[in-house]
mmCIF file of C-alpha atoms and ligand atoms in Angstrom:
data_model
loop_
_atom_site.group_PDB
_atom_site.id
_atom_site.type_symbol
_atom_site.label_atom_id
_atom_site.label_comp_id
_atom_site.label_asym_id
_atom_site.label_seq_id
_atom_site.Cartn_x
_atom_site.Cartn_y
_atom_site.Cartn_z
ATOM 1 C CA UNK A 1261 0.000 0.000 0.000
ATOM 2 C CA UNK A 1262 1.046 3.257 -0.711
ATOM 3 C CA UNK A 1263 1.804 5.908 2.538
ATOM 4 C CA UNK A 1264 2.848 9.516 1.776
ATOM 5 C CA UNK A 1265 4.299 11.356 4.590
ATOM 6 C CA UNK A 1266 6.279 15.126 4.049
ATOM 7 C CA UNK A 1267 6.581 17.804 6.238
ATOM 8 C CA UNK A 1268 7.751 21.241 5.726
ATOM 9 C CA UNK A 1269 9.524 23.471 8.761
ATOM 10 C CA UNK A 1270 8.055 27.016 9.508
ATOM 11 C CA UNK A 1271 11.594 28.446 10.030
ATOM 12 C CA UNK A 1272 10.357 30.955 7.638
ATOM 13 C CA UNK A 1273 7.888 32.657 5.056
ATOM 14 C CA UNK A 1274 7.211 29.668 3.138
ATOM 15 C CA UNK A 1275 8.386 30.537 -0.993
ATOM 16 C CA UNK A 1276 7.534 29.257 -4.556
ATOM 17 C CA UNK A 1277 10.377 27.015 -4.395
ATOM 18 C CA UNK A 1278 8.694 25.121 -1.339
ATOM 19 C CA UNK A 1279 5.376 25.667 -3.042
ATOM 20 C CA UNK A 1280 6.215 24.225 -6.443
ATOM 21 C CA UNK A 1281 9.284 21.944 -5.201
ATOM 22 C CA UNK A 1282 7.279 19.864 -2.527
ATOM 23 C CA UNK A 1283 3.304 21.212 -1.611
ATOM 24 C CA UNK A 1284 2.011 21.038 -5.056
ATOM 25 C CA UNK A 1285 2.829 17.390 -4.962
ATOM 26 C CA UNK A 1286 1.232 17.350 -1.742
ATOM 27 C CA UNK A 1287 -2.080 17.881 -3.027
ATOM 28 C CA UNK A 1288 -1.601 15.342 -6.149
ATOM 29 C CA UNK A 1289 -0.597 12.615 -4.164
ATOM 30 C CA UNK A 1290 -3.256 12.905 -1.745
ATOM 31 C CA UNK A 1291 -5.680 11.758 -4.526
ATOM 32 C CA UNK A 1292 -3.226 8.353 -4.969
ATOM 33 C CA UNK A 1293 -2.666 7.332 -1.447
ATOM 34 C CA UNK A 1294 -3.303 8.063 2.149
ATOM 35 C CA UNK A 1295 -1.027 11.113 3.044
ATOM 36 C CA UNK A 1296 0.247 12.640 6.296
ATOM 37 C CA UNK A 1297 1.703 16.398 5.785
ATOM 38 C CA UNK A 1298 3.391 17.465 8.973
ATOM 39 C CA UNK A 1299 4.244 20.753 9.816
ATOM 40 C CA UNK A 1300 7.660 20.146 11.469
ATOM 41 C CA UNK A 1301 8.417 22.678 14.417
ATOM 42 C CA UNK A 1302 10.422 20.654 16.368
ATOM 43 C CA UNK A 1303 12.954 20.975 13.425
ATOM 44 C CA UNK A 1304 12.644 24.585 13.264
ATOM 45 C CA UNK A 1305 13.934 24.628 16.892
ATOM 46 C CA UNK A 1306 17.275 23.560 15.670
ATOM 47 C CA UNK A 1307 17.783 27.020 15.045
ATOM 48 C CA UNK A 1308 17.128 30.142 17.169
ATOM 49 C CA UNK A 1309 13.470 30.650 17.215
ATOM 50 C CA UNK A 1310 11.124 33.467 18.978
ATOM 51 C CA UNK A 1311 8.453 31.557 20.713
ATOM 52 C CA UNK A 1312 5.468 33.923 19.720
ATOM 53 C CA UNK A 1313 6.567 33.914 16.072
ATOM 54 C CA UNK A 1314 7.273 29.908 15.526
ATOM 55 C CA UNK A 1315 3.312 29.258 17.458
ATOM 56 C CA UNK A 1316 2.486 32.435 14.818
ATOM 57 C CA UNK A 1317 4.223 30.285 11.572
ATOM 58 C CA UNK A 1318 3.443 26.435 12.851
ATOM 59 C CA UNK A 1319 -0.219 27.707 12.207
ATOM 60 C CA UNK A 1320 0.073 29.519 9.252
ATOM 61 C CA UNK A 1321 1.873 26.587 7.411
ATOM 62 C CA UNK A 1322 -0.774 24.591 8.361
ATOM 63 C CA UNK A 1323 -3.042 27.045 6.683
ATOM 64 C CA UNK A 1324 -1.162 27.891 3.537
ATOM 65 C CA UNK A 1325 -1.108 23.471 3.473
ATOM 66 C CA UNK A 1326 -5.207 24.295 3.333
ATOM 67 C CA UNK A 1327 -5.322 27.182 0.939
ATOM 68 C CA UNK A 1328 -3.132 24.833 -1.688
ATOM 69 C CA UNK A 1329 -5.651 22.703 -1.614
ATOM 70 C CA UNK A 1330 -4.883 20.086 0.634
ATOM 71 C CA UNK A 1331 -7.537 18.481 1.917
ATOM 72 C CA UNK A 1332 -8.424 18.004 5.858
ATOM 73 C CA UNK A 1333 -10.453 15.244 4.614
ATOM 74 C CA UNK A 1334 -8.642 13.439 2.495
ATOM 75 C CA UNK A 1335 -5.066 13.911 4.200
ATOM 76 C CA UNK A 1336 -3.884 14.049 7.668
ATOM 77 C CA UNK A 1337 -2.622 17.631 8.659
ATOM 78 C CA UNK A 1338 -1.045 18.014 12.059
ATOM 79 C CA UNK A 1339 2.080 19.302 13.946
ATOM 80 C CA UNK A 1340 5.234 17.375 14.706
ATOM 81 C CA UNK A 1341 5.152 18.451 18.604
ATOM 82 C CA UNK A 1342 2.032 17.541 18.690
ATOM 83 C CA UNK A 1343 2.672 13.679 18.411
ATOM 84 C CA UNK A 1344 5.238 12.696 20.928
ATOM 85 C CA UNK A 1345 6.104 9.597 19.542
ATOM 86 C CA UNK A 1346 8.680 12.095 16.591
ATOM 87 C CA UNK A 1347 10.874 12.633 19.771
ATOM 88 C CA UNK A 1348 11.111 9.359 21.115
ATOM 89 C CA UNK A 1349 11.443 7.395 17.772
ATOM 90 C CA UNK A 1350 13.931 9.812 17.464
ATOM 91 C CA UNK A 1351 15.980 8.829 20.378
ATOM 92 C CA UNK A 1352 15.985 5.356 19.485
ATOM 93 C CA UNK A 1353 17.484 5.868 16.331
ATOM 94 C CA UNK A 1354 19.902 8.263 17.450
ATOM 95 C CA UNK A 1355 21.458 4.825 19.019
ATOM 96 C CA UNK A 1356 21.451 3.441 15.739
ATOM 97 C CA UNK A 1357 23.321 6.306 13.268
ATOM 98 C CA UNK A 1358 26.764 6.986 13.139
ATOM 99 C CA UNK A 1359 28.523 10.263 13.468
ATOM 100 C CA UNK A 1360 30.120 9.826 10.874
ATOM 101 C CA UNK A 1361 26.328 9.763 8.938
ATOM 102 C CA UNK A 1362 25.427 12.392 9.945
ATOM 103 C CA UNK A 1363 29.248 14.558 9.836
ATOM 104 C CA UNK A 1364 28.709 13.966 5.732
ATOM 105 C CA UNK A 1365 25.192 15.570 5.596
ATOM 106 C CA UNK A 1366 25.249 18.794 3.154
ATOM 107 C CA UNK A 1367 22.786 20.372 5.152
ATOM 108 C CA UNK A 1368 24.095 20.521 8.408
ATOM 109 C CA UNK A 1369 27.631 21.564 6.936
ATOM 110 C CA UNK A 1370 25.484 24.405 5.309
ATOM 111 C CA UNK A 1371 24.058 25.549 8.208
ATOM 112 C CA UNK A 1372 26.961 25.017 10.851
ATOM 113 C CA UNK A 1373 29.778 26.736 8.516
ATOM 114 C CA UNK A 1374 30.824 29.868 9.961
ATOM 115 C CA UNK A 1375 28.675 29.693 13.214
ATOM 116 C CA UNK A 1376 30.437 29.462 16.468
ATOM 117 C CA UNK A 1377 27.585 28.041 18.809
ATOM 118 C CA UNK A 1378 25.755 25.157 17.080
ATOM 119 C CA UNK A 1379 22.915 23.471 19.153
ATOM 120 C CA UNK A 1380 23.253 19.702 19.191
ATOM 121 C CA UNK A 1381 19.827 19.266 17.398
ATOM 122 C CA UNK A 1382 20.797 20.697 14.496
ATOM 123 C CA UNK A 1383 23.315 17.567 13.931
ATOM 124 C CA UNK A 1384 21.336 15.496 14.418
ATOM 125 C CA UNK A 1385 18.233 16.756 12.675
ATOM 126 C CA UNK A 1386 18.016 14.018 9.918
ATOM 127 C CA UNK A 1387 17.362 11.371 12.363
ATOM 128 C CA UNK A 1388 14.103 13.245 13.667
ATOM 129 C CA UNK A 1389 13.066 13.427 10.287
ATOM 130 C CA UNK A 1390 14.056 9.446 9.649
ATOM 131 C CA UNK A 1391 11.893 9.334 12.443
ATOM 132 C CA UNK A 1392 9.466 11.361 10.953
ATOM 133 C CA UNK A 1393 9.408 9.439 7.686
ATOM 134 C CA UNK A 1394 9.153 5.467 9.183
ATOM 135 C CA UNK A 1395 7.048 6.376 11.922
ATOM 136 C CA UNK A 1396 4.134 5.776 9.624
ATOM 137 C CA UNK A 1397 5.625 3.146 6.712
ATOM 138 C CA UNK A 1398 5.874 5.931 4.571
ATOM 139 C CA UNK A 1399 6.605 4.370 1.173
ATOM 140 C CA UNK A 1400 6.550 7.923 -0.816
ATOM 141 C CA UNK A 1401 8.246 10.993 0.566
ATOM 142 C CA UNK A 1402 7.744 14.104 -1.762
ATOM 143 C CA UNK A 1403 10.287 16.528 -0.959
ATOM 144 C CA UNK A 1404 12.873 18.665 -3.514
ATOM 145 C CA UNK A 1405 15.724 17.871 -4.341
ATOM 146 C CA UNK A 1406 17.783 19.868 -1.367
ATOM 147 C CA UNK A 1407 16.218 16.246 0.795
ATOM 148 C CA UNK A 1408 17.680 13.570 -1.044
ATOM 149 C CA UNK A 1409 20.419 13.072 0.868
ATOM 150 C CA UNK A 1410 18.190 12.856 4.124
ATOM 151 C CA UNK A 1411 15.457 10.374 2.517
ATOM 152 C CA UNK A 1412 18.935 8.488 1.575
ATOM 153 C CA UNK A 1413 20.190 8.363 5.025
ATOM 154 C CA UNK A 1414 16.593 7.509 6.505
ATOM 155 C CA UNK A 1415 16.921 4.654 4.281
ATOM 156 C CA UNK A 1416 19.751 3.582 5.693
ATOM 157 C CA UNK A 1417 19.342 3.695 8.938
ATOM 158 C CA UNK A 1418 15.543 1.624 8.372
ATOM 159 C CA UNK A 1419 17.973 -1.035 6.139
ATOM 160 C CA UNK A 1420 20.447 -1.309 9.184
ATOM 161 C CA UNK A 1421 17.755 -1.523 11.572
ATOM 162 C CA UNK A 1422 16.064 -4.212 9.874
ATOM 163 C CA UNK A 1423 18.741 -5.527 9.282
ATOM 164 C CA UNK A 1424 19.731 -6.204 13.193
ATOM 165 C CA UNK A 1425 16.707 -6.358 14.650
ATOM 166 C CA UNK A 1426 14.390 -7.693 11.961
ATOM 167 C CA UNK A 1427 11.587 -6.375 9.588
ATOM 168 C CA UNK A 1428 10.336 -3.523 11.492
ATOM 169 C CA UNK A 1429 10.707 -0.532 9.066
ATOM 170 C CA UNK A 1430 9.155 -0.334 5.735
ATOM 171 C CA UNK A 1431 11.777 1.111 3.711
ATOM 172 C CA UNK A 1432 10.834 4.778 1.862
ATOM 173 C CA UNK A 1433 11.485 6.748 -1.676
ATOM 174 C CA UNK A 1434 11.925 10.077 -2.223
ATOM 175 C CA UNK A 1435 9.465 11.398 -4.663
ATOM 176 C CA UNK A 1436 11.509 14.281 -6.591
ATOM 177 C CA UNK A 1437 9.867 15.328 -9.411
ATOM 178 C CA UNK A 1438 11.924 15.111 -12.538
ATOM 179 C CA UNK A 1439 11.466 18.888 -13.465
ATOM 180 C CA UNK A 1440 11.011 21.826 -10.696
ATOM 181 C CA UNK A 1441 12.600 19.975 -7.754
ATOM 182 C CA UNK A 1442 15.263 23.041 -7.357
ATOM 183 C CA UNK A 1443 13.821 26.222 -7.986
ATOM 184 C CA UNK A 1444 17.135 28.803 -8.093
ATOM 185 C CA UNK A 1445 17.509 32.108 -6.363
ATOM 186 C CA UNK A 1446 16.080 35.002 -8.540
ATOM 187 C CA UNK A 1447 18.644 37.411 -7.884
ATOM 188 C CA UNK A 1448 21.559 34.699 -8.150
ATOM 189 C CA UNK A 1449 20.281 31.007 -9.828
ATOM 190 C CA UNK A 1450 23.682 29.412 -8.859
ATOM 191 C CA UNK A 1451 22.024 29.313 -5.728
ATOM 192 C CA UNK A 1452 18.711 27.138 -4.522
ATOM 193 C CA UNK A 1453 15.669 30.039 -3.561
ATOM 194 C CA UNK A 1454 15.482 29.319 0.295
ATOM 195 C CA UNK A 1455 13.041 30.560 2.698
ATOM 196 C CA UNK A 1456 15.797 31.502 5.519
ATOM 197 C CA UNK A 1457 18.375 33.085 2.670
ATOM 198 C CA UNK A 1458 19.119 36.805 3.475
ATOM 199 C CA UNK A 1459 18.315 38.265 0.043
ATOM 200 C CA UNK A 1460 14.686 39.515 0.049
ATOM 201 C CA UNK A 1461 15.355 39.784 -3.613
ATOM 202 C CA UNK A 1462 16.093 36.139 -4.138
ATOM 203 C CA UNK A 1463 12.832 34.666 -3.225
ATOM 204 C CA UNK A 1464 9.369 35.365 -3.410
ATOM 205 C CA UNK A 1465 6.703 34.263 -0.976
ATOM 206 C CA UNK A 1466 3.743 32.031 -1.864
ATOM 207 C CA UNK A 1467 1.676 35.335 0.269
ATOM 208 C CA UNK A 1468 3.455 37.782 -1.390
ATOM 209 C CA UNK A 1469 0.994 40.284 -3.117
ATOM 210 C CA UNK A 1470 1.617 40.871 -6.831
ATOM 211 C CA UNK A 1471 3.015 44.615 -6.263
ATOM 212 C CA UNK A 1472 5.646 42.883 -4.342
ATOM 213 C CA UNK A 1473 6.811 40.039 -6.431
ATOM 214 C CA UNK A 1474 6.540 41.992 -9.838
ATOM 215 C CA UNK A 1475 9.787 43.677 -9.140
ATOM 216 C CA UNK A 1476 11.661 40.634 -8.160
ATOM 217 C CA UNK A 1477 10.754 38.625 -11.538
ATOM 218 C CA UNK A 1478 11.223 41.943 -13.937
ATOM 219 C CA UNK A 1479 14.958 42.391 -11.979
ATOM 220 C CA UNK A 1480 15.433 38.686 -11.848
ATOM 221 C CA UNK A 1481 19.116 37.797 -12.671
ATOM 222 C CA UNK A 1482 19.677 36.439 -16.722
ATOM 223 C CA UNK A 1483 22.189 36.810 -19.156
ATOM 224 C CA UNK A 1484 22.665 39.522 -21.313
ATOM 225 C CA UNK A 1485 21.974 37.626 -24.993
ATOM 226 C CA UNK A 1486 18.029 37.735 -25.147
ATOM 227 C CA UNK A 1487 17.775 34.562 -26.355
ATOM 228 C CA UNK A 1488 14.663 32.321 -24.761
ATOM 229 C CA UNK A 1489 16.181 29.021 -24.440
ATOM 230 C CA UNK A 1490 16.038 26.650 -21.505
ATOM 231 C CA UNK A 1491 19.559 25.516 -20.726
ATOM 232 C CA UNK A 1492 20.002 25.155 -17.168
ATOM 233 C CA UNK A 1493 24.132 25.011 -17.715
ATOM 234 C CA UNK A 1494 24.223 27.971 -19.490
ATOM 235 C CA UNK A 1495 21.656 29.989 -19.085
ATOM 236 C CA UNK A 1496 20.404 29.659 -15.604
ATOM 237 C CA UNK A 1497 18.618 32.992 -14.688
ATOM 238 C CA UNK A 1498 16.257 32.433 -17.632
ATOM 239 C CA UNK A 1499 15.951 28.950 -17.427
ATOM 240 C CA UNK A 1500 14.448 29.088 -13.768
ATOM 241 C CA UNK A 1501 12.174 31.299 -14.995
ATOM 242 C CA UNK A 1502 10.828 28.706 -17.547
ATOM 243 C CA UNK A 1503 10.498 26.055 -14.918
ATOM 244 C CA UNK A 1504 8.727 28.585 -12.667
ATOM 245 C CA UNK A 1505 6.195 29.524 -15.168
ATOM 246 C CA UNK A 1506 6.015 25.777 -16.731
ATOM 247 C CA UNK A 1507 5.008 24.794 -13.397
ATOM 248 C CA UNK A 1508 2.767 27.673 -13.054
ATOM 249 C CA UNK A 1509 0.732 27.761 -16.333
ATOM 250 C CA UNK A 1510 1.074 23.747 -16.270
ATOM 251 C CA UNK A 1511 2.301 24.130 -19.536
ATOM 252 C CA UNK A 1512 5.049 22.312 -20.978
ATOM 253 C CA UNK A 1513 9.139 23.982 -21.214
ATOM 254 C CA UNK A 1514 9.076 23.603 -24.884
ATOM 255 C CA UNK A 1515 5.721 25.255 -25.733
ATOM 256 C CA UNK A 1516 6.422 28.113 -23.852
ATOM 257 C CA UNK A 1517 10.231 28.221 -25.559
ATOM 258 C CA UNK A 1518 8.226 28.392 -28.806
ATOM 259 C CA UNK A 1519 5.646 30.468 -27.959
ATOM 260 C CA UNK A 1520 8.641 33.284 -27.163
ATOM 261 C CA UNK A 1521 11.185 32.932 -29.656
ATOM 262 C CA UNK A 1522 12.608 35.729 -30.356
ATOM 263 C CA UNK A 1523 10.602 38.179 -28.191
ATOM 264 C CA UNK A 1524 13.300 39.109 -25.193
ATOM 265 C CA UNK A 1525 13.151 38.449 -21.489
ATOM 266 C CA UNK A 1526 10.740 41.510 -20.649
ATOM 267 C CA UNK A 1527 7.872 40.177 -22.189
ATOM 268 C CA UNK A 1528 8.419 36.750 -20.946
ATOM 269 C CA UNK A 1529 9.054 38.104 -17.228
ATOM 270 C CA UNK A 1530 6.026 40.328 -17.574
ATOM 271 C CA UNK A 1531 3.534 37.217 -18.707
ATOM 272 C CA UNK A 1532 5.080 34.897 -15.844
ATOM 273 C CA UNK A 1533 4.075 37.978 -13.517
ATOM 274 C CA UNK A 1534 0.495 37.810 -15.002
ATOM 275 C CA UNK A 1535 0.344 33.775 -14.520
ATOM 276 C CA UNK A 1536 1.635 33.821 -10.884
ATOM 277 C CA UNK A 1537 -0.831 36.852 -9.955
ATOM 278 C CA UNK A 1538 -3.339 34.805 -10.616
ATOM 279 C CA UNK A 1539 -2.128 31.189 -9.121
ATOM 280 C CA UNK A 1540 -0.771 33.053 -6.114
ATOM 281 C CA UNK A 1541 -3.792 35.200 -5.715
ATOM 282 C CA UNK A 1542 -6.555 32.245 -6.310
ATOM 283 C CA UNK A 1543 -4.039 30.421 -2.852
ATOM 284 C CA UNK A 1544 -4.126 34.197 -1.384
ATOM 285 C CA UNK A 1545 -8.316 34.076 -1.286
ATOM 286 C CA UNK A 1546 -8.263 30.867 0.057
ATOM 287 C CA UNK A 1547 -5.267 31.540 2.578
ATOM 288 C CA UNK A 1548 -7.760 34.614 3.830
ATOM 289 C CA UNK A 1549 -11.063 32.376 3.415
ATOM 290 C CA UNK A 1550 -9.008 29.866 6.287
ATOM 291 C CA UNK A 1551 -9.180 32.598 9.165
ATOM 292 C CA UNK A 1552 -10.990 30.360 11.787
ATOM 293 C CA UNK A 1553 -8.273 29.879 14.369
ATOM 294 C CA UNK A 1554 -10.795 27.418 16.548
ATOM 295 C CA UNK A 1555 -11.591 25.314 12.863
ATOM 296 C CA UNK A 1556 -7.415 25.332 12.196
ATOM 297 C CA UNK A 1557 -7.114 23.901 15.279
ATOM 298 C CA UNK A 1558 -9.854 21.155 15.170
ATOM 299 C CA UNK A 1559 -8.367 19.990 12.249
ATOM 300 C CA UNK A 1560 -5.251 19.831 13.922
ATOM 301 C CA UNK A 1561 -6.498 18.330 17.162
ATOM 302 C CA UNK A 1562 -8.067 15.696 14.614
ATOM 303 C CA UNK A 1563 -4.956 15.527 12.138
ATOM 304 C CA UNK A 1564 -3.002 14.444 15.524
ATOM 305 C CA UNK A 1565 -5.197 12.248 16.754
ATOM 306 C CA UNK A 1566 -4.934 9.937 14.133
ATOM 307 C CA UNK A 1567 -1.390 10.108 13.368
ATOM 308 C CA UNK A 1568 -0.850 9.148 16.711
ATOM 309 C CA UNK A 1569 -2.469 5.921 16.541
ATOM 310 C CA UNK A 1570 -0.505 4.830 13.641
ATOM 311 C CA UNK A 1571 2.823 6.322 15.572
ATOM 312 C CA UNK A 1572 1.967 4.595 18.658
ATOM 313 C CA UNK A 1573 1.862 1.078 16.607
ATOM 314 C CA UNK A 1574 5.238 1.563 15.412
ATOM 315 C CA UNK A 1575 7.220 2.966 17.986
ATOM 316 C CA UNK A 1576 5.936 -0.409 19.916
ATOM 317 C CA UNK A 1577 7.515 -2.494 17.137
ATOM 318 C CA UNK A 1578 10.796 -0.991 17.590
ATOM 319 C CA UNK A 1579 10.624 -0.776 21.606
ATOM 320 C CA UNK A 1580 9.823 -4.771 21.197
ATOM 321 C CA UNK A 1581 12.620 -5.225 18.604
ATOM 322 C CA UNK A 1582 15.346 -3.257 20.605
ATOM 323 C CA UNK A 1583 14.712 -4.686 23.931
ATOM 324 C CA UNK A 1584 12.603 -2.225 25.912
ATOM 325 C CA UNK A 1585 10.622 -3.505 28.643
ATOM 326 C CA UNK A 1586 6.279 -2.976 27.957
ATOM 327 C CA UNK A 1587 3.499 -3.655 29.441
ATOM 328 C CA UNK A 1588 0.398 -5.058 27.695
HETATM 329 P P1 TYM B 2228 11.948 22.724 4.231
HETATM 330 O O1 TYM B 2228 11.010 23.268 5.256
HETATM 331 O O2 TYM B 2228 13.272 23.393 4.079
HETATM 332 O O3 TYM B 2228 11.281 22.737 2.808
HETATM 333 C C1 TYM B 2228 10.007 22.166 2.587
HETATM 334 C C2 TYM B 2228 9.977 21.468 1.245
HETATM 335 O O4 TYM B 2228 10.248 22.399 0.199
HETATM 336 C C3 TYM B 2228 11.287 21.892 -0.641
HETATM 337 N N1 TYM B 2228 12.067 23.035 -1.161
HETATM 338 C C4 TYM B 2228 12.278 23.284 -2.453
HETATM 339 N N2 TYM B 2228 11.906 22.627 -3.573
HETATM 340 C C5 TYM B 2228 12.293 23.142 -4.749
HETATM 341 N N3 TYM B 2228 13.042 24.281 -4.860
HETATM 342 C C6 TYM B 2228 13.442 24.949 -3.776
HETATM 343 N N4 TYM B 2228 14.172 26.046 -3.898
HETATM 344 C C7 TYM B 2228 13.066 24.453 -2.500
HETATM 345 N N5 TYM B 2228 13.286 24.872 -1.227
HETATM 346 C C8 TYM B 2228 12.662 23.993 -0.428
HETATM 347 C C9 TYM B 2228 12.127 21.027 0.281
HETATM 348 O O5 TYM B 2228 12.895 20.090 -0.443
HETATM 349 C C10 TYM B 2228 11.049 20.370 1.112
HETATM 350 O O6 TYM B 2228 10.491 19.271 0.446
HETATM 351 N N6 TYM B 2228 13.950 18.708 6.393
HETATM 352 C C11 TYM B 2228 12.780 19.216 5.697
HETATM 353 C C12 TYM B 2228 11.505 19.084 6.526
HETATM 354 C C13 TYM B 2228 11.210 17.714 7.034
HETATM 355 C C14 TYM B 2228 10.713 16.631 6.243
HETATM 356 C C15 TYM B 2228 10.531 15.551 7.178
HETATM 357 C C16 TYM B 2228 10.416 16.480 4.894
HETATM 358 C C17 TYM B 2228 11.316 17.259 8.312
HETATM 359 N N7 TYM B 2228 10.899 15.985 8.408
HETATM 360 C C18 TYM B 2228 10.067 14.314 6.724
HETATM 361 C C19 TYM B 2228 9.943 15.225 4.467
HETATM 362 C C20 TYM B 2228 9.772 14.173 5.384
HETATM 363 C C21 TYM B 2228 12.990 20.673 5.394
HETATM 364 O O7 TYM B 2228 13.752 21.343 6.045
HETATM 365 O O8 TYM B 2228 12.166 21.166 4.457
#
């Protein structure tokens, strides 16, 4: 049977690259499958957080999950802290990874280089989300391509585990889609857009209005030759733009490559503008539509609920399988 289970971090205001990267493959899959789409904010406390603002973000995630179009009926919605079993899975397979694992992730070089005070946590952050992922024999995890090496890892650790102790984990894919899975910085496309980069001008916000984002597409970084072409090698600044409006309009690369042959980067920018006004402003409506706090929480409280009870039946399989002591 097919399980999806992804989660996103509110470390940040949430951008078209997580949009287009990972939630709009939220709300496909949860037509093929039963899905669970976590909003992760014990991973967001790897880094310096102010309390007000991360309770703030963990609900409007949850929210902007809503307004792009996932469905509280169809898939389960809930928060990370809000199932204990995350943390304690976790623990137990922090006693089955290796430092050395977890020394080679990309991320946490990323994100520890330079820094003088590093919290613990933020080392070992792809074990909680291993934990995150086989909690619920997740066979599907759609993420971009900045998780690979994480889904790769969780793999190994469930392989290892099994391995020792005996067919406990079901073993998980990524689910990167072939095309949009690393949406670049506007204002510099050797670099991934991220939610928690510096650069105002390198990303733009899924509730960004229009008046906003125009001016980051028109000044979005390309080459100087004017010539429409998607070559990712060469021509990155205009090639992310293609894959950003492909994914927008749901029209194919190569159609829109045609369709502006020989017309120049302004008029292509100031179309893409047009088609993400109105994507972004149709998930702006419903963002506003979702303003009932008590109803966000209910479908929490409920999204919870019954991710616990699958939790619950794993975490006993791997207490049983690593020794623990429980009482029926
Ligand atoms: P996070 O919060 O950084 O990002 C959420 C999702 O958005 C994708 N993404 C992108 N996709 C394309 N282009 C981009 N520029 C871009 N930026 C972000 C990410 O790949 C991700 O899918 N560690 C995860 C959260 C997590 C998780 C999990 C995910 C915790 N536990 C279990 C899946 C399963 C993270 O930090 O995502």
């Amino acid at each position: 049977m097919k399980r999806i289970f992804s989660g996103v971090q509110p470390s940040g205001n949430l951008t078209i690259g997580n949009y287009l990267g990972a939630i709009k493959q939220f709300v496909q899959l949860q037509h093929e499958a039963e899905a669970l789409y976590c909003v992760v904010d014990l991973h967001a406390l790897t880094v310096p957080q102010d309390p007000d603002e991360l309770r703030k973000r963990s609900r409007e995630i949850a929210r902007i999950y809503l307004a792009c179009g996932v469905d509280p009926q169809k898939a389960t919605i809930f928060l990370q802290s809000h199932v204990k079993e995350h943390a304690e899975l976790g623990w137990l397979l922090q006693c089955a990874t290796y430092m050395g694992e977890l020394s080679r992730m990309t991320q946490f070089k990323d994100k520890s280089s330079g820094k003088s005070a590093v919290h613990v946590g933020l080392f070992t952050y792809p074990v909680l989300m291993a934990a995150d992922i086989l909690l619920y024999d997740t066979t599907h995890v759609p993420v971009g391509e900045d998780q690979k090496q994480h889904i790769e890892l969780t793999r190994d650790i469930a392989e290892r585990f099994n391995h020792r102790y005996g067919e406990v984990f079901v073993i998980p894919e990524a689910e990167i889609q072939a095309f949009g899975a690393r949406i670049m910085a506007l204002d510099d496309p050797s670099k991934k857009m991220s939610k928690s980069a510096e650069s105002e001008a390198s990303r733009i916000a899924i509730l960004e209005p229009v008046d906003v984002f125009r001016k980051k597409i028109m000044r979005a970084v390309t080459d100087t030759d004017n010539e429409i072409r998607f070559d990712p090698e060469r021509k990155p600044g205009i090639s992310n733009l293609l894959t950003i409006y492909s994914l927008f309009a749901d029209e194919p690369v190569e159609s829109l490559v045609e369709r502006y042959a020989g017309q120049g980067y302004g008029t292509l920018k100031k179309d893409l503008v047009e088609v993400m006004s109105e994507k972004l402003g149709a998930i702006q409506r419903r963002y506003e539509q979702w303003n009932d706090e008590a109803e966000l929480d209910r479908i929490l409280a409920r999204g919870a609920e019954k991710a616990r009870s699958l939790a619950e039946q794993t975490l006993n399989r791997v207490k049983d399988a690593m020794g623990l002591v429980r009482f029926s």
